[in-house]
Short mmCIF file of C-alpha atoms in Angstrom, two decimals:
data_model
loop_
_atom_site.label_atom_id
_atom_site.label_comp_id
_atom_site.label_asym_id
_atom_site.label_seq_id
_atom_site.Cartn_x
_atom_site.Cartn_y
_atom_site.Cartn_z
CA UNK A 10 -0.18 0.37 0.04
CA UNK A 11 1.22 3.27 -0.45
CA UNK A 12 3.01 5.77 1.85
CA UNK A 13 0.31 7.56 4.31
CA UNK A 14 -1.17 11.19 3.29
CA UNK A 15 -1.08 13.38 6.11
CA UNK A 16 -3.78 15.69 6.34
CA UNK A 17 -5.23 18.61 8.45
CA UNK A 18 -8.35 19.50 10.36
CA UNK A 19 -9.97 22.28 8.71
CA UNK A 20 -13.26 24.14 9.53
CA UNK A 21 -15.89 25.21 7.21
CA UNK A 22 -14.44 28.53 5.60
CA UNK A 23 -15.56 31.29 3.43
CA UNK A 24 -14.24 31.02 -0.26
CA UNK A 25 -11.68 33.84 0.33
CA UNK A 26 -9.99 31.39 2.66
CA UNK A 27 -10.16 28.21 0.52
CA UNK A 28 -8.46 30.09 -2.21
CA UNK A 29 -5.43 31.21 0.24
CA UNK A 30 -5.32 27.05 1.10
CA UNK A 31 -4.94 26.51 -2.90
CA UNK A 32 -2.61 28.86 -3.11
CA UNK A 33 -0.39 27.36 -0.82
CA UNK A 34 -0.34 23.89 -2.61
CA UNK A 35 -3.26 22.86 -0.14
CA UNK A 36 -6.49 20.77 -1.10
CA UNK A 37 -9.65 21.51 0.70
CA UNK A 38 -11.15 18.27 1.31
CA UNK A 39 -13.74 15.87 2.77
CA UNK A 40 -13.58 12.10 4.25
CA UNK A 41 -16.26 10.36 4.83
CA UNK A 42 -17.48 6.66 4.75
CA UNK A 43 -17.00 3.18 6.84
CA UNK A 44 -17.15 4.33 10.89
CA UNK A 45 -16.40 7.92 9.98
CA UNK A 46 -18.74 11.08 9.80
CA UNK A 47 -18.06 13.44 6.97
CA UNK A 48 -15.05 15.77 8.16
CA UNK A 49 -13.45 18.38 6.46
CA UNK A 50 -9.76 18.33 6.10
CA UNK A 51 -7.04 19.53 4.09
CA UNK A 52 -3.99 17.74 2.61
CA UNK A 53 -1.08 18.80 0.31
CA UNK A 54 -1.70 18.73 -3.40
CA UNK A 55 1.82 17.31 -4.07
CA UNK A 56 0.98 14.15 -1.65
CA UNK A 57 -1.88 13.50 -3.20
CA UNK A 58 -0.77 13.57 -6.48
CA UNK A 59 2.34 11.57 -5.63
CA UNK A 60 -0.01 8.92 -4.05
CA UNK A 61 -2.28 8.95 -7.14
CA UNK A 62 1.01 8.14 -9.62
CA UNK A 63 1.92 5.29 -7.23
CA UNK A 64 -1.81 3.49 -6.66
CA UNK A 65 -3.63 4.86 -9.75
CA UNK A 66 -7.15 6.69 -9.89
CA UNK A 67 -8.96 3.88 -7.90
CA UNK A 68 -5.77 2.65 -5.73
CA UNK A 69 -6.88 2.34 -1.91
CA UNK A 70 -4.68 5.05 -0.26
CA UNK A 71 -4.08 5.25 3.34
CA UNK A 72 -4.95 8.90 4.76
CA UNK A 73 -4.10 9.86 8.26
CA UNK A 74 -6.92 11.98 10.03
CA UNK A 75 -6.40 13.51 13.34
CA UNK A 76 -4.17 10.80 14.37
CA UNK A 77 -5.84 7.83 13.06
CA UNK A 78 -4.78 5.88 9.62
CA UNK A 79 -7.63 5.14 7.46
CA UNK A 80 -8.37 2.90 4.16
CA UNK A 81 -9.67 5.87 1.63
CA UNK A 82 -10.00 5.85 -2.48
CA UNK A 83 -10.57 9.12 -4.04
CA UNK A 84 -14.26 9.25 -4.67
CA UNK A 85 -14.47 12.50 -6.59
CA UNK A 86 -12.18 15.69 -6.98
CA UNK A 87 -12.44 18.93 -8.85
CA UNK A 88 -9.84 20.63 -11.03
CA UNK A 89 -8.75 23.93 -12.45
CA UNK A 90 -9.45 23.40 -16.29
CA UNK A 91 -6.71 26.19 -16.93
CA UNK A 92 -3.78 25.52 -14.37
CA UNK A 93 -4.48 21.69 -13.92
CA UNK A 94 -4.41 21.65 -10.46
CA UNK A 95 -6.46 19.98 -7.59
CA UNK A 96 -9.18 22.48 -6.25
CA UNK A 97 -11.14 19.95 -4.13
CA UNK A 98 -11.02 16.14 -3.01
CA UNK A 99 -13.81 13.96 -1.72
CA UNK A 100 -12.04 10.66 -0.06
CA UNK A 101 -14.29 7.65 0.85
CA UNK A 102 -13.39 5.62 4.21
CA UNK A 103 -13.54 1.89 3.23
CA UNK A 104 -13.82 -1.70 4.98
CA UNK A 105 -11.34 -3.83 3.08
CA UNK A 106 -13.43 -6.47 3.29
CA UNK A 107 -16.63 -5.01 1.59
CA UNK A 108 -17.18 -4.75 -1.77
CA UNK A 109 -17.77 -1.36 -3.41
CA UNK A 110 -19.01 0.16 -6.63
CA UNK A 111 -16.15 2.09 -8.82
CA UNK A 112 -16.10 3.29 -12.15
CA UNK A 113 -13.08 1.98 -14.00
CA UNK A 114 -11.41 3.23 -17.30
CA UNK A 115 -12.52 0.96 -20.57
CA UNK A 116 -8.94 -0.02 -22.31
CA UNK A 117 -9.22 -1.70 -25.80
CA UNK A 118 -6.74 -4.28 -26.75
CA UNK A 119 -6.21 -6.17 -29.87
CA UNK A 120 -6.57 -4.52 -33.49
CA UNK A 121 -10.30 -4.92 -34.90
CA UNK A 122 -11.10 -6.50 -38.09
CA UNK A 123 -13.32 -3.39 -38.74
CA UNK A 124 -10.54 -0.64 -38.55
CA UNK A 125 -8.41 -2.67 -40.86
CA UNK A 126 -11.10 -2.71 -43.24
CA UNK A 127 -11.33 1.16 -42.99
CA UNK A 128 -14.10 1.19 -40.23
CA UNK A 129 -13.79 4.21 -37.71
CA UNK A 130 -13.64 2.81 -34.09
CA UNK A 131 -15.60 4.75 -31.40
CA UNK A 132 -16.08 4.82 -27.68
CA UNK A 133 -19.54 5.84 -26.56
CA UNK A 134 -18.70 5.30 -23.00
CA UNK A 135 -14.87 5.15 -21.85
CA UNK A 136 -15.91 3.66 -17.92
CA UNK A 137 -17.55 0.69 -16.77
CA UNK A 138 -19.13 0.36 -13.09
CA UNK A 139 -17.97 -2.69 -11.70
CA UNK A 140 -18.21 -4.05 -7.99
CA UNK A 141 -14.86 -5.05 -6.22
CA UNK A 142 -12.80 -5.59 -3.07
CA UNK A 143 -10.94 -2.73 -2.64
CA UNK A 144 -7.89 -4.72 -2.72
CA UNK A 145 -8.98 -6.10 -6.23
CA UNK A 146 -9.84 -3.29 -8.00
CA UNK A 147 -8.49 -3.14 -11.53
CA UNK A 148 -6.62 -0.15 -12.80
CA UNK A 149 -8.41 -0.69 -16.49
CA UNK A 150 -11.13 -2.74 -17.53
CA UNK A 151 -9.61 -4.81 -20.35
CA UNK A 152 -11.60 -5.59 -23.92
CA UNK A 153 -10.36 -7.35 -26.75
CA UNK A 154 -11.90 -5.87 -29.98
CA UNK A 155 -9.94 -7.97 -32.34
CA UNK A 156 -12.78 -9.84 -33.85
CA UNK A 157 -14.90 -7.00 -34.14
CA UNK A 158 -15.87 -5.72 -37.42
CA UNK A 159 -17.85 -2.73 -39.31
CA UNK A 160 -21.05 -2.23 -37.89
CA UNK A 161 -20.93 -4.18 -34.92
CA UNK A 162 -20.93 -3.18 -31.12
CA UNK A 163 -19.88 -4.15 -27.61
CA UNK A 164 -21.91 -3.42 -24.90
CA UNK A 165 -21.90 -4.64 -21.47
CA UNK A 166 -24.46 -7.65 -22.27
CA UNK A 167 -21.88 -8.91 -24.57
CA UNK A 168 -18.90 -9.06 -22.05
CA UNK A 169 -21.06 -9.62 -18.62
CA UNK A 170 -20.71 -13.63 -18.48
CA UNK A 171 -17.20 -13.45 -19.69
CA UNK A 172 -15.99 -10.83 -17.27
CA UNK A 173 -14.55 -11.91 -13.68
CA UNK A 174 -15.93 -8.80 -12.35
CA UNK A 175 -19.36 -8.29 -11.38
CA UNK A 176 -20.52 -5.51 -13.59
CA UNK A 177 -23.13 -2.96 -12.45
CA UNK A 178 -23.60 -0.92 -15.57
CA UNK A 179 -26.81 -1.57 -17.68
CA UNK A 180 -26.51 -4.35 -20.55
CA UNK A 181 -27.45 -1.64 -22.94
CA UNK A 182 -24.35 0.58 -21.93
CA UNK A 183 -22.46 0.77 -25.19
CA UNK A 184 -18.40 0.37 -24.68
CA UNK A 185 -17.00 0.47 -28.76
CA UNK A 186 -18.45 0.14 -31.88
CA UNK A 187 -17.10 -0.09 -35.40
CA UNK A 188 -19.02 2.45 -37.75
CA UNK A 189 -18.68 2.27 -41.49
CA UNK A 190 -16.15 5.04 -43.22
CA UNK A 191 -17.89 7.50 -44.74
CA UNK A 192 -18.57 7.86 -48.52
CA UNK A 193 -17.50 10.23 -50.99
CA UNK A 194 -20.73 11.68 -51.15
CA UNK A 195 -21.30 12.08 -47.36
CA UNK A 196 -17.84 13.87 -47.31
CA UNK A 197 -18.63 16.26 -50.15
CA UNK A 198 -21.82 16.85 -48.41
CA UNK A 199 -20.35 17.73 -44.99
CA UNK A 200 -17.66 19.91 -46.98
CA UNK A 201 -20.55 21.73 -48.87
CA UNK A 202 -22.53 22.49 -45.89
CA UNK A 203 -19.34 23.89 -44.13
CA UNK A 204 -18.74 26.12 -46.79
CA UNK A 205 -22.01 27.18 -47.13
CA UNK A 206 -22.15 27.92 -43.29
CA UNK A 207 -18.93 30.16 -43.50
CA UNK A 208 -20.16 32.44 -46.86
CA UNK A 209 -23.13 32.71 -45.15
CA UNK A 210 -23.05 36.59 -44.77
CA UNK A 211 -23.95 38.27 -41.09
CA UNK A 212 -26.58 40.98 -41.25
CA UNK A 213 -25.90 43.47 -38.92
CA UNK A 214 -28.81 45.36 -37.07
CA UNK A 215 -31.48 42.77 -38.79
CA UNK A 216 -33.30 42.60 -35.61
CA UNK A 217 -33.23 46.28 -35.26
CA UNK A 218 -34.66 46.46 -38.68
CA UNK A 219 -37.31 44.22 -38.35
CA UNK A 220 -38.16 45.83 -34.75
#
């Protein structure tokens, strides 16, 4: 298991105070869950990022809260889209002997027949929800697409019985499909629509004239 992340208790504070914490490289956070009431805490962003690199997004971490070590997973987090920094984190305290539901990224393996024939690979959903013990959470959910042909789709229903995990996602949850390549006529039609849209003049003051 990873190195223990140290946290400090914090009070529910004003937005300006939270902003100051973030400027200091601290992530305002909350921990809740197994035998733990909701507790506002703060952790160093550096420590959190280093631990995530070690354990992965779904990995079990140790979090020290007020002198007590808890087994936790990162339940949710918010990040600054411009700076790429973590601005808030939710930690879920867990019982290592009980299963929990987690979202795991879908990882495609193999080269599909459909792509080799010119088909276009699409992933409508990039995650699948599974139920698993914390110690068995996979970093990715692997799906072999080697036999997938143009026009075919892989849904949860297609892999549920073969999976080593209990899948919570619905049967119609589409994970990957191979669509047919566009014809020359379709490409020309799309290009024509784009050119027509670009060439359409902007009528300044049209609404005012109509009024």
